[in-house]
PDB file of C-alpha atoms and ligand atoms in Angstrom:
ATOM      1  CA  MET A  23       0.000   0.000   0.000  1.00 90.00           C
ATOM      2  CA  GLN A  24       1.095   3.497  -0.632  1.00 93.00           C
ATOM      3  CA  LEU A  25       0.323   6.300   1.794  1.00 94.00           C
ATOM      4  CA  ILE A  26       0.337   9.966   0.864  1.00 95.00           C
ATOM      5  CA  PHE A  27       0.045  12.200   3.869  1.00 95.00           C
ATOM      6  CA  ARG A  28       0.835  15.688   4.971  1.00 95.00           C
ATOM      7  CA  CYS A  29       3.242  15.946   7.868  1.00 95.00           C
ATOM      8  CA  PRO A  30       1.570  17.543  10.895  1.00 92.00           C
ATOM      9  CA  ARG A  31       4.822  19.248  11.798  1.00 94.00           C
ATOM     10  CA  CYS A  32       6.344  20.621   8.588  1.00 96.00           C
ATOM     11  CA  GLN A  33       3.235  20.401   6.368  1.00 94.00           C
ATOM     12  CA  GLN A  34       5.198  18.737   3.575  1.00 95.00           C
ATOM     13  CA  THR A  35       3.619  15.901   1.658  1.00 94.00           C
ATOM     14  CA  SER A  36       5.262  12.512   1.964  1.00 94.00           C
ATOM     15  CA  ARG A  37       4.688   9.420  -0.130  1.00 94.00           C
ATOM     16  CA  VAL A  38       5.665   6.185   1.575  1.00 93.00           C
ATOM     17  CA  GLU A  39       5.271   2.508   0.861  1.00 92.00           C
ATOM     18  CA  VAL A  40       3.548   0.775   3.742  1.00 90.00           C
ATOM     19  CA  SER A  41       3.620  -2.925   4.472  1.00 86.00           C
ATOM     20  CA  LYS A  42       2.778  -5.005   7.514  1.00 83.00           C
ATOM     21  CA  SER A  43       6.385  -4.858   8.598  1.00 84.00           C
ATOM     22  CA  LEU A  44       6.424  -1.073   8.841  1.00 85.00           C
ATOM     23  CA  GLU A  45       6.730   0.025  12.443  1.00 88.00           C
ATOM     24  CA  THR A  46       7.147   3.749  12.181  1.00 92.00           C
ATOM     25  CA  LEU A  47       5.840   6.179   9.675  1.00 93.00           C
ATOM     26  CA  GLU A  48       8.358   8.891   8.926  1.00 94.00           C
ATOM     27  CA  CYS A  49       8.164  12.271   7.272  1.00 94.00           C
ATOM     28  CA  GLU A  50      10.488  12.624   4.286  1.00 92.00           C
ATOM     29  CA  SER A  51      11.253  16.264   5.054  1.00 94.00           C
ATOM     30  CA  CYS A  52      11.668  16.503   8.818  1.00 96.00           C
ATOM     31  CA  ASP A  53      12.142  14.158  11.757  1.00 94.00           C
ATOM     32  CA  TRP A  54       8.449  13.672  12.534  1.00 95.00           C
ATOM     33  CA  SER A  55       7.476  10.072  12.966  1.00 94.00           C
ATOM     34  CA  ARG A  56       4.576   8.061  14.266  1.00 94.00           C
ATOM     35  CA  ALA A  57       4.561   4.497  15.532  1.00 92.00           C
ATOM     36  CA  VAL A  58       2.232   2.257  13.574  1.00 90.00           C
ATOM     37  CA  GLN A  59       0.150   0.260  16.054  1.00 86.00           C
ATOM     38  CA  ALA A  60      -0.482  -3.433  15.689  1.00 81.00           C
ATOM     39  CA  GLY A  61      -3.894  -3.936  14.155  1.00 82.00           C
ATOM     40  CA  GLU A  62      -3.947  -0.724  12.185  1.00 87.00           C
ATOM     41  CA  LEU A  63      -3.305  -2.843   9.114  1.00 86.00           C
ATOM     42  CA  ASP A  64      -5.268  -6.039   8.769  1.00 84.00           C
ATOM     43  CA  ASP A  65      -4.087  -9.231   7.077  1.00 80.00           C
ATOM     44  CA  GLN A  66      -4.867  -7.853   3.638  1.00 79.00           C
ATOM     45  CA  GLU A  67      -2.829  -4.770   4.528  1.00 81.00           C
ATOM     46  CA  LEU A  68      -6.020  -2.798   4.565  1.00 87.00           C
ATOM     47  CA  PRO A  69      -5.848   0.145   6.963  1.00 90.00           C
ATOM     48  CA  GLN A  70      -8.350  -0.092   9.823  1.00 88.00           C
ATOM     49  CA  ARG A  71      -7.844   3.568  10.523  1.00 91.00           C
ATOM     50  CA  CYS A  72      -5.749   6.415   9.224  1.00 94.00           C
ATOM     51  CA  LEU A  73      -2.055   5.537   9.474  1.00 94.00           C
ATOM     52  CA  ALA A  74      -1.016   9.169   9.648  1.00 94.00           C
ATOM     53  CA  CYS A  75      -3.279  10.389  12.468  1.00 93.00           C
ATOM     54  CA  SER A  76      -5.070   7.257  13.778  1.00 91.00           C
ATOM     55  CA  CYS A  77      -8.475   8.710  12.945  1.00 91.00           C
ATOM     56  CA  ASP A  78     -11.140   5.993  12.663  1.00 90.00           C
ATOM     57  CA  ASP A  79     -13.048   7.508   9.789  1.00 92.00           C
ATOM     58  CA  LEU A  80     -11.944   6.833   6.239  1.00 92.00           C
ATOM     59  CA  TRP A  81     -13.987   7.265   3.115  1.00 89.00           C
ATOM     60  CA  ARG A  82     -13.662   5.501  -0.151  1.00 89.00           C
ATOM     61  CA  GLN A  83     -12.977   7.366  -3.340  1.00 86.00           C
ATOM     62  CA  LYS A  84     -11.870   6.524  -6.843  1.00 83.00           C
ATOM     63  CA  ASP A  85      -8.176   7.179  -7.213  1.00 81.00           C
ATOM     64  CA  PHE A  86      -8.891   9.507 -10.089  1.00 74.00           C
ATOM     65  CA  PRO A  87      -7.807  13.137 -10.219  1.00 72.00           C
ATOM     66  CA  GLN A  88     -11.006  15.165 -10.290  1.00 71.00           C
ATOM     67  CA  LYS A  89      -9.369  17.737 -12.571  1.00 78.00           C
ATOM     68  CA  VAL A  90      -8.745  15.137 -15.279  1.00 79.00           C
ATOM     69  CA  GLY A  91     -12.384  14.034 -15.119  1.00 76.00           C
ATOM     70  CA  LEU A  92     -13.607  17.605 -15.438  1.00 80.00           C
ATOM     71  CA  LEU A  93     -11.194  18.251 -18.277  1.00 85.00           C
ATOM     72  CA  ILE A  94     -12.523  15.281 -20.250  1.00 83.00           C
ATOM     73  CA  VAL A  95     -16.125  16.369 -19.697  1.00 82.00           C
ATOM     74  CA  GLY A  96     -15.281  19.964 -20.616  1.00 87.00           C
ATOM     75  CA  LEU A  97     -13.464  18.920 -23.776  1.00 87.00           C
ATOM     76  CA  GLY A  98     -16.391  16.722 -24.811  1.00 87.00           C
ATOM     77  CA  ILE A  99     -18.861  19.571 -24.360  1.00 87.00           C
ATOM     78  CA  LEU A 100     -16.613  21.993 -26.227  1.00 87.00           C
ATOM     79  CA  LEU A 101     -16.116  19.697 -29.217  1.00 88.00           C
ATOM     80  CA  SER A 102     -19.801  18.804 -29.444  1.00 87.00           C
ATOM     81  CA  THR A 103     -20.753  22.494 -29.210  1.00 88.00           C
ATOM     82  CA  ILE A 104     -18.468  23.222 -32.149  1.00 87.00           C
ATOM     83  CA  ALA A 105     -20.036  20.379 -34.135  1.00 87.00           C
ATOM     84  CA  TRP A 106     -23.490  21.645 -33.136  1.00 84.00           C
ATOM     85  CA  ALA A 107     -22.620  25.133 -34.386  1.00 85.00           C
ATOM     86  CA  TYR A 108     -21.851  23.679 -37.795  1.00 83.00           C
ATOM     87  CA  PHE A 109     -25.171  21.777 -37.827  1.00 83.00           C
ATOM     88  CA  GLN A 110     -23.467  18.426 -37.413  1.00 86.00           C
ATOM     89  CA  ILE A 111     -26.048  17.273 -34.907  1.00 83.00           C
ATOM     90  CA  LEU A 112     -25.342  13.572 -35.177  1.00 84.00           C
ATOM     91  CA  LEU A 113     -21.634  14.244 -34.818  1.00 86.00           C
ATOM     92  CA  ALA A 114     -22.283  16.459 -31.780  1.00 87.00           C
ATOM     93  CA  ILE A 115     -24.300  13.755 -30.080  1.00 85.00           C
ATOM     94  CA  GLY A 116     -21.710  11.156 -31.080  1.00 87.00           C
ATOM     95  CA  ILE A 117     -18.911  13.204 -29.537  1.00 87.00           C
ATOM     96  CA  LEU A 118     -20.826  13.681 -26.296  1.00 86.00           C
ATOM     97  CA  MET A 119     -21.607  10.003 -26.011  1.00 87.00           C
ATOM     98  CA  GLY A 120     -18.048   9.045 -26.876  1.00 88.00           C
ATOM     99  CA  PHE A 121     -16.655  11.244 -24.122  1.00 86.00           C
ATOM    100  CA  ALA A 122     -19.231   9.994 -21.624  1.00 85.00           C
ATOM    101  CA  LEU A 123     -18.120   6.438 -22.401  1.00 87.00           C
ATOM    102  CA  LEU A 124     -14.474   7.403 -22.083  1.00 84.00           C
ATOM    103  CA  ASP A 125     -15.175   8.946 -18.680  1.00 80.00           C
ATOM    104  CA  LEU A 126     -17.034   5.835 -17.577  1.00 80.00           C
ATOM    105  CA  ALA A 127     -14.289   3.521 -18.820  1.00 83.00           C
ATOM    106  CA  LEU A 128     -11.568   5.476 -17.043  1.00 79.00           C
ATOM    107  CA  PHE A 129     -13.646   5.580 -13.880  1.00 76.00           C
ATOM    108  CA  SER A 130     -14.175   1.837 -13.732  1.00 77.00           C
ATOM    109  CA  LEU A 131     -10.478   1.194 -14.404  1.00 79.00           C
ATOM    110  CA  MET A 132      -9.364   3.348 -11.510  1.00 80.00           C
ATOM    111  CA  SER A 133      -8.669   1.640  -8.238  1.00 82.00           C
ATOM    112  CA  ASP A 134     -10.098   2.775  -4.943  1.00 86.00           C
ATOM    113  CA  VAL A 135      -8.366   4.911  -2.409  1.00 90.00           C
ATOM    114  CA  LEU A 136      -9.210   5.466   1.256  1.00 92.00           C
ATOM    115  CA  VAL A 137      -9.103   9.075   2.366  1.00 93.00           C
ATOM    116  CA  CYS A 138      -8.922  10.215   5.976  1.00 94.00           C
ATOM    117  CA  TYR A 139     -11.655  12.631   7.049  1.00 93.00           C
ATOM    118  CA  SER A 140      -9.422  14.207   9.599  1.00 92.00           C
ATOM    119  CA  CYS A 141      -6.067  14.784   7.922  1.00 93.00           C
ATOM    120  CA  GLY A 142      -6.770  13.969   4.268  1.00 93.00           C
ATOM    121  CA  ALA A 143      -4.132  11.228   4.046  1.00 95.00           C
ATOM    122  CA  ARG A 144      -4.654   8.957   1.031  1.00 94.00           C
ATOM    123  CA  HIS A 145      -4.181   5.189   1.368  1.00 94.00           C
ATOM    124  CA  ARG A 146      -3.583   3.904  -2.161  1.00 91.00           C
ATOM    125  CA  HIS A 147      -3.132   0.622  -4.009  1.00 86.00           C
ATOM    126  CA  ILE A 148      -5.566  -1.246  -1.815  1.00 84.00           C
ATOM    127  CA  ASP A 149      -8.791  -3.093  -2.292  1.00 81.00           C
ATOM    128  CA  PRO A 150     -11.311  -1.687   0.191  1.00 76.00           C
ATOM    129  CA  ASP A 151     -14.269  -3.822   1.194  1.00 73.00           C
ATOM    130  CA  GLU A 152     -17.868  -2.960   1.951  1.00 70.00           C
ATOM    131  CA  ARG A 153     -17.132  -1.549   5.362  1.00 71.00           C
ATOM    132  CA  HIS A 154     -15.726   1.553   3.792  1.00 76.00           C
ATOM    133  CA  LEU A 155     -18.391   3.849   2.526  1.00 79.00           C
ATOM    134  CA  GLY A 156     -18.361   6.811   0.230  1.00 82.00           C
ATOM    135  CA  PHE A 157     -18.084  10.368   1.361  1.00 86.00           C
ATOM    136  CA  ASN A 158     -20.434  11.342   4.158  1.00 88.00           C
ATOM    137  CA  LEU A 159     -21.051  15.034   4.707  1.00 89.00           C
ATOM    138  CA  GLU A 160     -22.071  14.592   8.349  1.00 90.00           C
ATOM    139  CA  THR A 161     -18.833  12.826   9.228  1.00 91.00           C
ATOM    140  CA  ALA A 162     -16.832  15.446   7.342  1.00 91.00           C
ATOM    141  CA  GLU A 163     -18.648  18.221   9.212  1.00 92.00           C
ATOM    142  CA  ARG A 164     -17.976  16.531  12.551  1.00 92.00           C
ATOM    143  CA  HIS A 165     -14.260  16.441  11.767  1.00 91.00           C
ATOM    144  CA  ARG A 166     -14.266  20.020  10.537  1.00 90.00           C
ATOM    145  CA  GLN A 167     -15.816  21.164  13.807  1.00 91.00           C
ATOM    146  CA  GLU A 168     -13.378  19.106  15.845  1.00 89.00           C
ATOM    147  CA  ALA A 169     -10.484  20.704  13.978  1.00 87.00           C
ATOM    148  CA  ALA A 170     -11.945  24.170  14.544  1.00 89.00           C
ATOM    149  CA  ARG A 171     -12.353  23.443  18.263  1.00 90.00           C
ATOM    150  CA  LEU A 172      -8.758  22.269  18.504  1.00 84.00           C
ATOM    151  CA  ALA A 173      -7.551  25.390  16.725  1.00 83.00           C
ATOM    152  CA  ASP A 174      -9.508  27.527  19.224  1.00 82.00           C
ATOM    153  CA  THR A 175      -7.961  25.972  22.298  1.00 74.00           C
ATOM    154  CA  LYS A 176      -4.398  26.349  21.045  1.00 61.00           C
TER     155      LYS A 176
HETATM  156 ZN1   ZN B  23       7.701  16.742   8.337  1.00 72.96          ZN
HETATM  157 ZN1   ZN B  24      -5.696  10.976   9.145  1.00 72.96          ZN
END
């Protein structure tokens, strides 16, 4: 599994390979480290909670850069609009459908990633099971408020 996390101390992003034998997670830029507890990775090397901050809440997302998805959709609309302007209606519809299919194909090819609600760490190259659900706004809001409360008491 690969973990991409932001160091709580120096705020730099680190990308580390994680296996069951990993005992401490280390920042690539400073000397921050965190001991990985037994049980945080199960037998399939699936994280039971966030490895960077030990938060219990992870949500499942496609490991697909949102910008690329938007770009494909935007390009499809642009090209079909051009075709439409030249009265190539069938072509316009064809282009739109082609891009929609492309988007769908890319989406289903992408693997899943588990994202931490609290610190945003991404756990990649894994195969999450049904326990991990998609994004939940309530959980995200709870974490946002917790973070705000922590910032207040500092
Ligand atoms: Zn650091
Ligand atoms: Zn986290």
